[in-house]
CSV table of C-alpha atoms and ligand atoms in Angstrom, one decimal:
chain,number,residue,atom,x,y,z
A,1,MET,CA,-0.2,0.0,0.3
A,2,ASN,CA,1.1,3.9,-1.2
A,3,TYR,CA,0.3,5.8,1.8
A,4,GLU,CA,2.0,8.7,0.3
A,5,ASP,CA,0.0,8.3,-2.9
A,6,PHE,CA,-3.3,7.6,-0.4
A,7,GLU,CA,-2.6,10.7,0.8
A,8,ASN,CA,-2.2,12.6,-2.4
A,9,TYR,CA,-4.8,11.8,-3.9
A,10,VAL,CA,-8.1,11.7,-1.2
A,11,LEU,CA,-9.2,14.4,0.4
A,12,PRO,CA,-7.9,14.5,4.1
A,13,THR,CA,-11.4,13.9,5.5
A,14,TYR,CA,-10.1,11.3,8.2
A,15,GLU,CA,-7.7,11.2,10.7
A,16,ARG,CA,-6.6,7.5,8.7
A,17,GLN,CA,-4.5,4.8,10.9
A,18,LYS,CA,-1.6,3.3,9.0
A,19,VAL,CA,-3.7,-0.3,8.5
A,20,ASN,CA,-4.0,-1.8,5.2
A,21,PHE,CA,-6.3,-4.9,5.7
A,22,VAL,CA,-6.4,-7.5,2.9
A,23,LYS,CA,-9.0,-10.2,4.1
A,24,GLY,CA,-11.5,-10.9,6.9
A,25,ASN,CA,-13.6,-13.7,8.9
A,26,ASN,CA,-15.9,-12.8,11.0
A,27,ALA,CA,-15.0,-10.6,13.4
A,28,THR,CA,-11.6,-10.9,11.8
A,29,LEU,CA,-9.3,-9.2,9.7
A,30,TRP,CA,-5.7,-9.6,8.6
A,31,ASP,CA,-3.6,-6.7,7.6
A,32,ASP,CA,-0.6,-6.9,4.5
A,33,THR,CA,1.9,-8.0,6.7
A,34,GLY,CA,-0.6,-11.1,8.2
A,35,LYS,CA,-1.8,-9.5,11.5
A,36,GLU,CA,-4.5,-10.8,13.1
A,37,TYR,CA,-7.3,-8.0,14.0
A,38,ILE,CA,-10.4,-8.8,16.4
A,39,ASP,CA,-12.9,-6.1,15.1
A,40,PHE,CA,-14.7,-4.2,17.9
A,41,SER,CA,-16.2,-1.7,15.2
A,42,ALA,CA,-17.7,-4.1,12.5
A,43,GLY,CA,-16.8,-0.8,10.3
A,44,VAL,CA,-18.9,1.4,12.8
A,45,ALA,CA,-21.9,-1.0,13.0
A,46,VAL,CA,-22.2,-1.7,9.2
A,47,CYS,CA,-20.6,-5.0,8.5
A,48,SER,CA,-23.5,-7.1,11.2
A,49,ILE,CA,-22.5,-10.4,9.8
A,50,GLY,CA,-18.8,-9.8,9.8
A,51,HIS,CA,-16.2,-9.8,7.3
A,52,GLY,CA,-15.5,-12.5,4.3
A,53,ASN,CA,-19.6,-14.2,4.9
A,54,LYS,CA,-19.6,-16.4,1.9
A,55,ILE,CA,-23.3,-16.6,1.7
A,56,LEU,CA,-23.4,-12.6,1.2
A,57,ALA,CA,-20.4,-13.1,-1.7
A,58,LYS,CA,-21.9,-15.8,-3.5
A,59,ASP,CA,-25.7,-14.1,-3.6
A,60,ILE,CA,-24.0,-10.4,-4.5
A,61,ALA,CA,-21.5,-12.0,-7.1
A,62,HIS,CA,-25.0,-13.9,-8.5
A,63,GLN,CA,-26.8,-11.4,-8.8
A,64,ALA,CA,-24.4,-9.5,-10.1
A,65,SER,CA,-23.6,-11.6,-13.1
A,66,LYS,CA,-27.2,-11.2,-14.2
A,67,ILE,CA,-27.8,-7.3,-13.7
A,68,ILE,CA,-27.3,-4.9,-11.1
A,69,HIS,CA,-28.9,-1.8,-11.8
A,70,VAL,CA,-31.7,0.0,-13.6
A,71,SER,CA,-33.7,3.3,-12.9
A,72,ASN,CA,-36.5,3.2,-10.4
A,73,ASN,CA,-38.6,3.8,-13.8
A,74,TYR,CA,-39.1,0.5,-13.5
A,75,TYR,CA,-39.8,-2.2,-10.4
A,76,ILE,CA,-36.8,-3.8,-8.9
A,77,GLU,CA,-38.2,-7.1,-7.8
A,78,PRO,CA,-35.4,-7.5,-4.7
A,79,GLN,CA,-36.6,-3.4,-3.7
A,80,GLY,CA,-40.3,-5.3,-3.5
A,81,GLU,CA,-39.2,-8.3,-1.5
A,82,CYS,CA,-36.7,-5.3,0.9
A,83,ALA,CA,-39.1,-3.4,1.9
A,84,LYS,CA,-42.0,-6.1,2.6
A,85,HIS,CA,-39.2,-7.9,5.4
A,86,LEU,CA,-38.3,-4.7,6.6
A,87,VAL,CA,-41.9,-3.5,7.0
A,88,LYS,CA,-42.9,-7.7,8.4
A,89,LEU,CA,-39.4,-7.6,10.8
A,90,SER,CA,-40.7,-4.3,12.2
A,91,GLY,CA,-44.4,-5.0,13.3
A,92,TYR,CA,-45.3,-1.7,12.2
A,93,ASP,CA,-47.7,-0.8,9.0
A,94,MET,CA,-45.6,1.4,6.9
A,95,LYS,CA,-43.4,1.5,3.7
A,96,CYS,CA,-40.0,2.3,2.5
A,97,PHE,CA,-38.6,4.2,0.6
A,98,PHE,CA,-34.8,3.6,-0.7
A,99,CYS,CA,-31.4,5.6,-0.5
A,100,ASN,CA,-27.8,5.2,0.0
A,101,SER,CA,-27.0,5.7,3.1
A,102,GLY,CA,-27.9,7.2,6.7
A,103,THR,CA,-27.7,11.5,6.2
A,104,GLU,CA,-30.1,10.3,3.0
A,105,ALA,CA,-32.4,8.2,5.3
A,106,ASN,CA,-32.4,11.4,7.3
A,107,GLU,CA,-32.8,14.2,4.2
A,108,GLY,CA,-35.7,11.6,3.3
A,109,ALA,CA,-37.5,11.8,6.6
A,110,ILE,CA,-36.9,15.1,7.4
A,111,LYS,CA,-38.8,16.0,3.7
A,112,ILE,CA,-41.8,13.4,5.2
A,113,ALA,CA,-42.1,15.5,8.1
A,114,ARG,CA,-41.7,19.0,6.0
A,115,LYS,CA,-44.5,17.9,3.1
A,116,HIS,CA,-46.9,16.8,6.4
A,117,GLY,CA,-46.3,19.8,8.1
A,118,GLU,CA,-47.1,21.7,4.8
A,119,LEU,CA,-50.6,19.7,4.2
A,120,LYS,CA,-51.8,19.0,7.4
A,121,GLY,CA,-54.1,21.9,9.5
A,122,ASP,CA,-54.7,25.5,7.8
A,123,GLN,CA,-51.1,26.9,9.2
A,124,LYS,CA,-47.9,25.0,7.4
A,125,ARG,CA,-45.6,23.5,10.4
A,126,TYR,CA,-42.0,23.1,9.4
A,127,LYS,CA,-39.9,23.1,13.2
A,128,ILE,CA,-38.0,19.6,14.3
A,129,ILE,CA,-36.9,20.2,17.8
A,130,THR,CA,-33.7,17.4,18.2
A,131,LEU,CA,-31.5,16.7,21.0
A,132,VAL,CA,-28.2,18.4,21.8
A,133,ASN,CA,-25.2,16.2,20.7
A,134,SER,CA,-27.3,14.3,17.8
A,135,PHE,CA,-26.1,12.8,15.0
A,136,HIS,CA,-28.0,13.1,11.6
A,137,GLY,CA,-25.2,12.9,9.0
A,138,ARG,CA,-23.0,15.3,6.8
A,139,THR,CA,-25.3,16.7,4.2
A,140,ILE,CA,-26.4,20.4,4.3
A,141,THR,CA,-30.2,19.8,6.0
A,142,ALA,CA,-28.9,16.7,8.1
A,143,LEU,CA,-25.4,18.3,9.7
A,144,LYS,CA,-28.1,21.8,10.6
A,145,ALA,CA,-30.7,19.0,12.6
A,146,THR,CA,-27.3,17.7,14.2
A,147,GLY,CA,-27.3,19.1,17.7
A,148,GLN,CA,-23.1,18.6,17.8
A,149,THR,CA,-23.1,22.7,16.9
A,150,GLU,CA,-19.7,22.8,16.3
A,151,LYS,CA,-19.9,20.8,13.1
A,152,HIS,CA,-21.9,23.2,11.9
A,153,ASN,CA,-19.0,25.7,11.3
A,154,TYR,CA,-18.0,26.8,8.1
A,155,PHE,CA,-21.5,25.6,6.1
A,156,GLY,CA,-24.1,28.0,6.5
A,157,PRO,CA,-26.4,29.5,5.7
A,158,PHE,CA,-28.3,26.5,6.5
A,159,PRO,CA,-32.4,25.2,6.0
A,160,GLU,CA,-34.4,27.2,8.9
A,161,GLY,CA,-36.5,25.3,11.5
A,162,PHE,CA,-33.9,23.2,13.4
A,163,ILE,CA,-34.2,23.4,17.0
A,164,TYR,CA,-31.9,21.3,20.0
A,165,ALA,CA,-33.3,20.7,22.8
A,166,LYS,CA,-30.4,19.8,25.8
A,167,ASP,CA,-32.1,16.6,26.5
A,168,ILE,CA,-35.4,15.0,26.4
A,169,ASP,CA,-37.0,16.3,29.7
A,170,GLU,CA,-36.4,20.2,27.4
A,171,VAL,CA,-38.4,18.8,24.4
A,172,PRO,CA,-41.9,19.4,25.8
A,173,SER,CA,-41.0,23.1,26.4
A,174,LEU,CA,-39.6,23.7,23.4
A,175,LEU,CA,-42.6,22.6,20.9
A,176,ASP,CA,-44.9,25.4,20.0
A,177,GLU,CA,-47.2,25.2,16.8
A,178,SER,CA,-45.2,25.4,14.3
A,179,THR,CA,-43.7,21.9,15.5
A,180,ILE,CA,-44.0,19.4,12.6
A,181,ALA,CA,-41.6,16.4,13.9
A,182,VAL,CA,-39.2,15.7,16.9
A,183,MET,CA,-35.9,13.5,15.3
A,184,ILE,CA,-33.9,11.3,18.0
A,185,GLU,CA,-31.8,9.0,17.9
A,186,LEU,CA,-32.6,6.0,20.9
A,187,ILE,CA,-28.2,5.8,21.4
A,188,GLN,CA,-26.8,8.8,20.6
A,189,GLY,CA,-23.5,6.9,18.6
A,190,GLU,CA,-21.3,9.6,17.3
A,191,GLY,CA,-22.5,11.6,20.7
A,192,GLY,CA,-21.0,9.5,24.2
A,193,MET,CA,-23.9,6.7,23.3
A,194,GLU,CA,-25.9,9.1,26.2
A,195,THR,CA,-29.0,6.0,26.3
A,196,LEU,CA,-32.1,7.7,26.5
A,197,ASN,CA,-34.5,6.7,29.0
A,198,LYS,CA,-37.3,4.3,28.1
A,199,LYS,CA,-40.3,5.7,30.2
A,200,LYS,CA,-39.5,9.6,28.8
A,201,VAL,CA,-39.1,8.1,25.7
A,202,GLN,CA,-42.7,6.7,26.4
A,203,ASN,CA,-44.1,9.5,27.8
A,204,LEU,CA,-43.0,11.3,25.1
A,205,ALA,CA,-44.2,9.5,21.8
A,206,GLU,CA,-47.4,9.9,23.7
A,207,LEU,CA,-47.5,13.3,24.0
A,208,LEU,CA,-46.4,13.9,20.4
A,209,LYS,CA,-49.0,12.0,19.2
A,210,LYS,CA,-51.6,13.6,21.2
A,211,ARG,CA,-50.0,17.0,20.0
A,212,GLU,CA,-50.0,15.2,16.0
A,213,ILE,CA,-46.7,15.9,15.9
A,214,LEU,CA,-44.4,13.1,14.1
A,215,LEU,CA,-42.0,10.9,16.2
A,216,ILE,CA,-38.9,10.6,13.8
A,217,VAL,CA,-36.3,7.5,15.3
A,218,ASP,CA,-33.2,7.8,13.6
A,219,GLU,CA,-32.1,3.9,14.0
A,220,VAL,CA,-29.2,4.3,11.3
A,221,GLN,CA,-27.1,2.5,14.1
A,222,THR,CA,-29.2,1.3,16.8
A,223,GLY,CA,-31.5,-0.4,14.3
A,224,ILE,CA,-30.8,-4.3,12.8
A,225,TYR,CA,-30.6,-6.3,15.9
A,226,ARG,CA,-27.5,-3.8,17.2
A,227,THR,CA,-29.7,-3.7,20.8
A,228,GLY,CA,-30.6,-7.6,20.4
A,229,HIS,CA,-34.2,-6.2,19.0
A,230,PHE,CA,-34.8,-6.0,15.0
A,231,LEU,CA,-35.2,-2.0,16.4
A,232,ALA,CA,-34.0,-0.2,18.9
A,233,SER,CA,-37.9,1.4,19.3
A,234,HIS,CA,-38.7,-2.1,19.8
A,235,ALA,CA,-37.2,-2.2,22.7
A,236,TYR,CA,-38.4,1.0,24.2
A,237,GLY,CA,-42.2,0.2,23.2
A,238,ILE,CA,-42.7,2.7,20.8
A,239,THR,CA,-45.1,3.1,17.8
A,240,PRO,CA,-43.0,6.4,15.7
A,241,ASP,CA,-44.1,8.0,12.4
A,242,ILE,CA,-41.0,7.3,10.6
A,243,ILE,CA,-38.1,5.5,10.9
A,244,THR,CA,-34.4,5.7,9.0
A,245,LEU,CA,-31.6,3.0,8.9
A,246,ALA,CA,-28.5,2.5,7.4
A,247,LYS,CA,-25.4,0.9,8.0
A,248,GLY,CA,-25.6,-2.6,9.6
A,249,LEU,CA,-28.5,-3.1,6.4
A,250,GLY,CA,-26.7,-4.2,3.4
A,251,GLY,CA,-24.0,-6.4,5.3
A,252,GLY,CA,-21.1,-3.6,3.7
A,253,ILE,CA,-23.3,-2.6,1.2
A,254,PRO,CA,-24.3,1.1,0.7
A,255,ILE,CA,-28.0,1.2,1.6
A,256,GLY,CA,-30.4,3.5,3.2
A,257,VAL,CA,-33.8,3.1,4.2
A,258,VAL,CA,-36.3,5.9,5.0
A,259,MET,CA,-39.9,4.1,6.8
A,260,THR,CA,-42.8,6.1,7.2
A,261,ARG,CA,-47.0,5.0,8.5
A,262,LEU,CA,-47.5,7.9,6.5
A,263,LYS,CA,-47.7,5.8,3.5
A,264,ASN,CA,-49.8,8.6,0.6
A,265,ILE,CA,-47.3,11.2,1.2
A,266,PHE,CA,-45.0,11.2,-1.3
A,267,SER,CA,-46.0,12.2,-5.3
A,268,PHE,CA,-44.8,11.1,-8.2
A,269,GLY,CA,-41.2,13.0,-8.4
A,270,ASP,CA,-41.4,14.4,-4.7
A,271,HIS,CA,-38.3,12.5,-3.8
A,272,GLY,CA,-35.9,10.5,-5.6
A,273,SER,CA,-32.7,8.6,-5.9
A,274,THR,CA,-31.2,7.2,-9.0
A,275,PHE,CA,-28.9,4.6,-7.0
A,276,GLY,CA,-31.8,4.0,-4.0
A,277,GLY,CA,-32.5,0.6,-3.5
A,278,ASN,CA,-31.3,-1.7,-6.5
A,279,TYR,CA,-30.5,-4.8,-7.3
A,280,LEU,CA,-27.7,-4.7,-6.1
A,281,SER,CA,-28.2,-3.4,-2.3
A,282,THR,CA,-31.8,-5.0,-1.6
A,283,THR,CA,-30.3,-8.5,-2.6
A,284,ALA,CA,-27.6,-7.9,-0.2
A,285,ALA,CA,-30.0,-6.8,2.2
A,286,ASN,CA,-31.8,-9.2,1.5
A,287,THR,CA,-29.6,-11.6,2.3
A,288,THR,CA,-28.0,-10.3,5.3
A,289,LEU,CA,-31.6,-9.5,6.8
A,290,VAL,CA,-32.5,-13.6,6.1
A,291,ILE,CA,-29.4,-14.4,7.8
A,292,LEU,CA,-29.9,-12.5,10.7
A,293,ASN,CA,-33.4,-13.3,11.4
A,294,ARG,CA,-32.4,-16.7,10.7
A,295,TYR,CA,-29.5,-16.0,14.3
A,296,ALA,CA,-32.1,-14.6,15.4
A,297,GLN,CA,-34.4,-16.7,15.9
A,298,SER,CA,-32.3,-19.7,16.5
A,299,GLY,CA,-31.4,-18.2,20.1
A,300,LEU,CA,-28.1,-18.5,19.4
A,301,MET,CA,-27.9,-14.3,18.7
A,302,LYS,CA,-29.0,-13.6,22.1
A,303,GLU,CA,-26.9,-16.1,24.1
A,304,ILE,CA,-23.6,-14.0,21.8
A,305,GLN,CA,-25.2,-10.8,22.8
A,306,ASP,CA,-25.2,-12.0,26.8
A,307,TYR,CA,-21.9,-13.1,26.7
A,308,PHE,CA,-20.2,-10.1,25.3
A,309,ASP,CA,-22.4,-7.9,27.5
A,310,ASN,CA,-21.5,-10.2,30.5
A,311,SER,CA,-17.6,-9.9,29.4
A,312,LEU,CA,-17.9,-6.1,28.6
A,313,GLN,CA,-18.8,-5.9,32.3
A,314,ILE,CA,-16.3,-7.8,33.4
A,315,PHE,CA,-13.5,-5.9,31.2
A,316,ALA,CA,-15.3,-2.1,32.5
A,317,SER,CA,-14.9,-3.5,36.7
A,318,LYS,CA,-11.5,-4.5,36.3
A,319,TYR,CA,-10.5,-0.8,35.6
A,320,PRO,CA,-12.6,1.2,38.0
A,321,THR,CA,-9.8,4.3,37.8
A,322,VAL,CA,-10.6,4.7,33.8
A,323,PHE,CA,-13.9,3.9,33.1
A,324,ILE,CA,-16.9,5.6,35.1
A,325,LYS,CA,-19.6,4.0,33.5
A,326,CYS,CA,-21.5,1.5,31.1
A,327,VAL,CA,-23.5,3.0,28.4
A,328,GLY,CA,-26.0,1.9,25.5
A,329,ILE,CA,-27.7,-1.6,24.9
A,330,LYS,CA,-25.8,-5.2,24.1
A,331,MET,CA,-24.2,-5.4,20.8
A,332,MET,CA,-24.0,-1.2,21.1
A,333,GLN,CA,-22.2,-0.3,24.1
A,334,GLY,CA,-19.7,1.9,25.3
A,335,LEU,CA,-17.1,2.4,28.2
A,336,ARG,CA,-17.3,5.9,30.0
A,337,VAL,CA,-13.2,6.9,30.4
A,338,THR,CA,-12.7,9.7,33.4
A,339,ASP,CA,-9.6,10.9,31.7
A,340,GLU,CA,-10.7,12.1,28.2
A,341,LYS,CA,-6.7,12.1,27.1
A,342,SER,CA,-7.0,8.2,28.2
A,343,LEU,CA,-9.1,7.8,25.4
A,344,THR,CA,-6.8,8.1,22.1
A,345,HIS,CA,-3.9,6.0,23.9
A,346,ILE,CA,-6.2,3.1,24.7
A,347,VAL,CA,-7.8,3.2,21.0
A,348,ASN,CA,-4.3,3.8,19.1
A,349,THR,CA,-2.8,1.2,21.3
A,350,SER,CA,-5.7,-1.2,20.5
A,351,ILE,CA,-4.7,-1.4,16.9
A,352,LYS,CA,-1.1,-1.8,18.0
A,353,MET,CA,-2.2,-4.9,19.8
A,354,GLY,CA,-4.9,-6.5,17.3
A,355,VAL,CA,-8.6,-4.9,18.7
A,356,LEU,CA,-10.5,-2.2,16.7
A,357,ILE,CA,-12.1,-0.2,18.3
A,358,ILE,CA,-13.1,3.4,18.3
A,359,LYS,CA,-13.9,6.5,19.9
A,360,SER,CA,-17.9,8.0,20.8
A,361,GLY,CA,-17.9,11.9,21.6
A,362,LYS,CA,-15.1,13.4,23.7
A,363,ASN,CA,-15.1,10.7,26.7
A,364,THR,CA,-16.4,7.0,25.1
A,365,LEU,CA,-14.8,3.8,24.3
A,366,ARG,CA,-17.5,2.4,21.6
A,367,PHE,CA,-18.5,-1.2,20.6
A,368,LEU,CA,-20.0,-2.2,17.7
A,369,PRO,CA,-18.8,-6.2,17.0
A,370,PRO,CA,-20.5,-7.8,14.0
A,371,LEU,CA,-24.0,-9.5,15.2
A,372,THR,CA,-22.2,-12.7,14.5
A,373,ILE,CA,-18.9,-12.6,16.3
A,374,THR,CA,-17.9,-16.2,18.4
A,375,LYS,CA,-17.4,-16.1,22.1
A,376,GLU,CA,-13.5,-17.1,20.6
A,377,GLU,CA,-13.2,-13.6,19.1
A,378,ILE,CA,-14.9,-12.4,22.2
A,379,ASP,CA,-12.6,-13.7,24.3
A,380,LYS,CA,-9.7,-12.4,22.1
A,381,GLY,CA,-10.7,-9.3,22.1
A,382,PHE,CA,-11.2,-8.3,25.3
A,383,SER,CA,-7.7,-10.3,26.2
A,384,ARG,CA,-5.8,-8.2,24.3
A,385,LEU,CA,-7.9,-5.1,25.6
A,386,SER,CA,-7.1,-6.2,28.7
A,387,PHE,CA,-3.4,-6.5,27.8
A,388,VAL,CA,-3.6,-2.6,27.0
A,389,LEU,CA,-5.3,-1.2,30.2
A,390,ASP,CA,-3.3,-3.0,32.6
A,391,GLU,CA,-0.1,-1.4,30.2
A,392,TYR,CA,-1.7,2.1,30.4
A,393,ILE,CA,-2.7,1.6,34.6
A,394,SER,CA,1.5,1.0,35.3
A,395,GLU,CA,2.7,3.5,32.7
A,396,ASN,CA,0.8,6.5,34.5
A,397,ALA,CA,1.2,4.7,37.7
A,398,CYS,CA,5.4,5.3,37.1
A,399,GLN,CA,4.5,9.2,36.4
B,1,LIG,N1,-27.5,8.8,11.6
B,1,LIG,C1,-26.2,8.1,12.9
B,1,LIG,C2,-27.9,7.9,14.5
B,1,LIG,C3,-25.4,7.7,12.3
B,1,LIG,O1,-24.7,7.5,13.2
B,1,LIG,C4,-25.2,8.2,11.0
B,1,LIG,C5,-23.6,8.1,11.0
B,1,LIG,O2,-23.0,7.4,11.5
B,1,LIG,C6,-26.0,8.9,10.1
B,1,LIG,C7,-26.9,9.0,10.4
B,1,LIG,C8,-25.1,9.2,9.4
B,1,LIG,O3,-25.0,8.4,8.1
B,1,LIG,P1,-24.3,8.0,7.3
B,1,LIG,O4,-22.7,8.7,7.3
B,1,LIG,O5,-24.4,6.8,6.2
B,1,LIG,O6,-24.5,9.0,6.2
């Protein structure tokens, strides 16, 4: 790998680690020197069925050899099948729109809310409340919906009508007659893994229903069994009006979806996406969903999630001076650190030790392993992480 060439030709939007992965098998990756890594991040919650899955590879190759793409001017069979899968697994009475990423799914959700606000009632309603520290994407409107306002620097002017509540408790006081929607992540994946309180979310959902304000749940990171349920909304016992999905759905192939109970909101031409829902991405999503659904039905998914959860708790409890608390649910968890400076050190040393792990916000170590990770891979990952932490503690004790 020519790192210099890479840097000469690719814009530096990411602070990249110098490693060149060449193959993977489930939650294990190898670089071009043959070094092995345990993947506790799954490409930020994307590789839900791990790396190198042979069934997914075969189905993608088979589909690619027949047909990859036609425009959405035609019926695309696997797209229809994927929508049916998603609606059935969600248990909600909804329809789907397909796009290619999480940010695009959120753009779609915002357009649905805005059109609903334009058509319903005597007065135009357009305001959308989101939470401080939320993350909804990088396109201009999804970025404005993102409550991490430092990310807005340089990119204005933005579309109007986004208000940030400091937490879920503040949302009701911000609702007014021009509010059309509240948009939340149930676990703030990029915002320190802040996990919303179930009862408070249920109370908010009830209040919004009474006031005919839409509830949009951004499940781009929490969706597709990450929390042990197909959707985190299921774990919270709520029925959103709009749900967005992406990341884990295609097993690594880009895909995004907006699901909504407002089945008649869009007319022809209101929204679209050239690539959205093509043969390749929806075939990948269908295969991923079948694999994960079978895995969930077999009971093995729960067994592994409990095993991972337990291993994480044991690991965290060994280092009370480094970790304050555990946040998140099942395969989407974080460890809050006492000292922000330790975080970069732990992430960078872990990769040297052969574990891929990422940050969330400024003070949280984030765990998003492939859902199919094995017990052996979990043990190996935590034993390497223990080595990293033991060394960190002994180095700090010497200073
Ligand atoms: N929403 C949430 C909750 C996310 O975590 C992300 C990405 O991390 C996005 C939206 C944006 O997704 P994408 O990077 O696919 O556009």
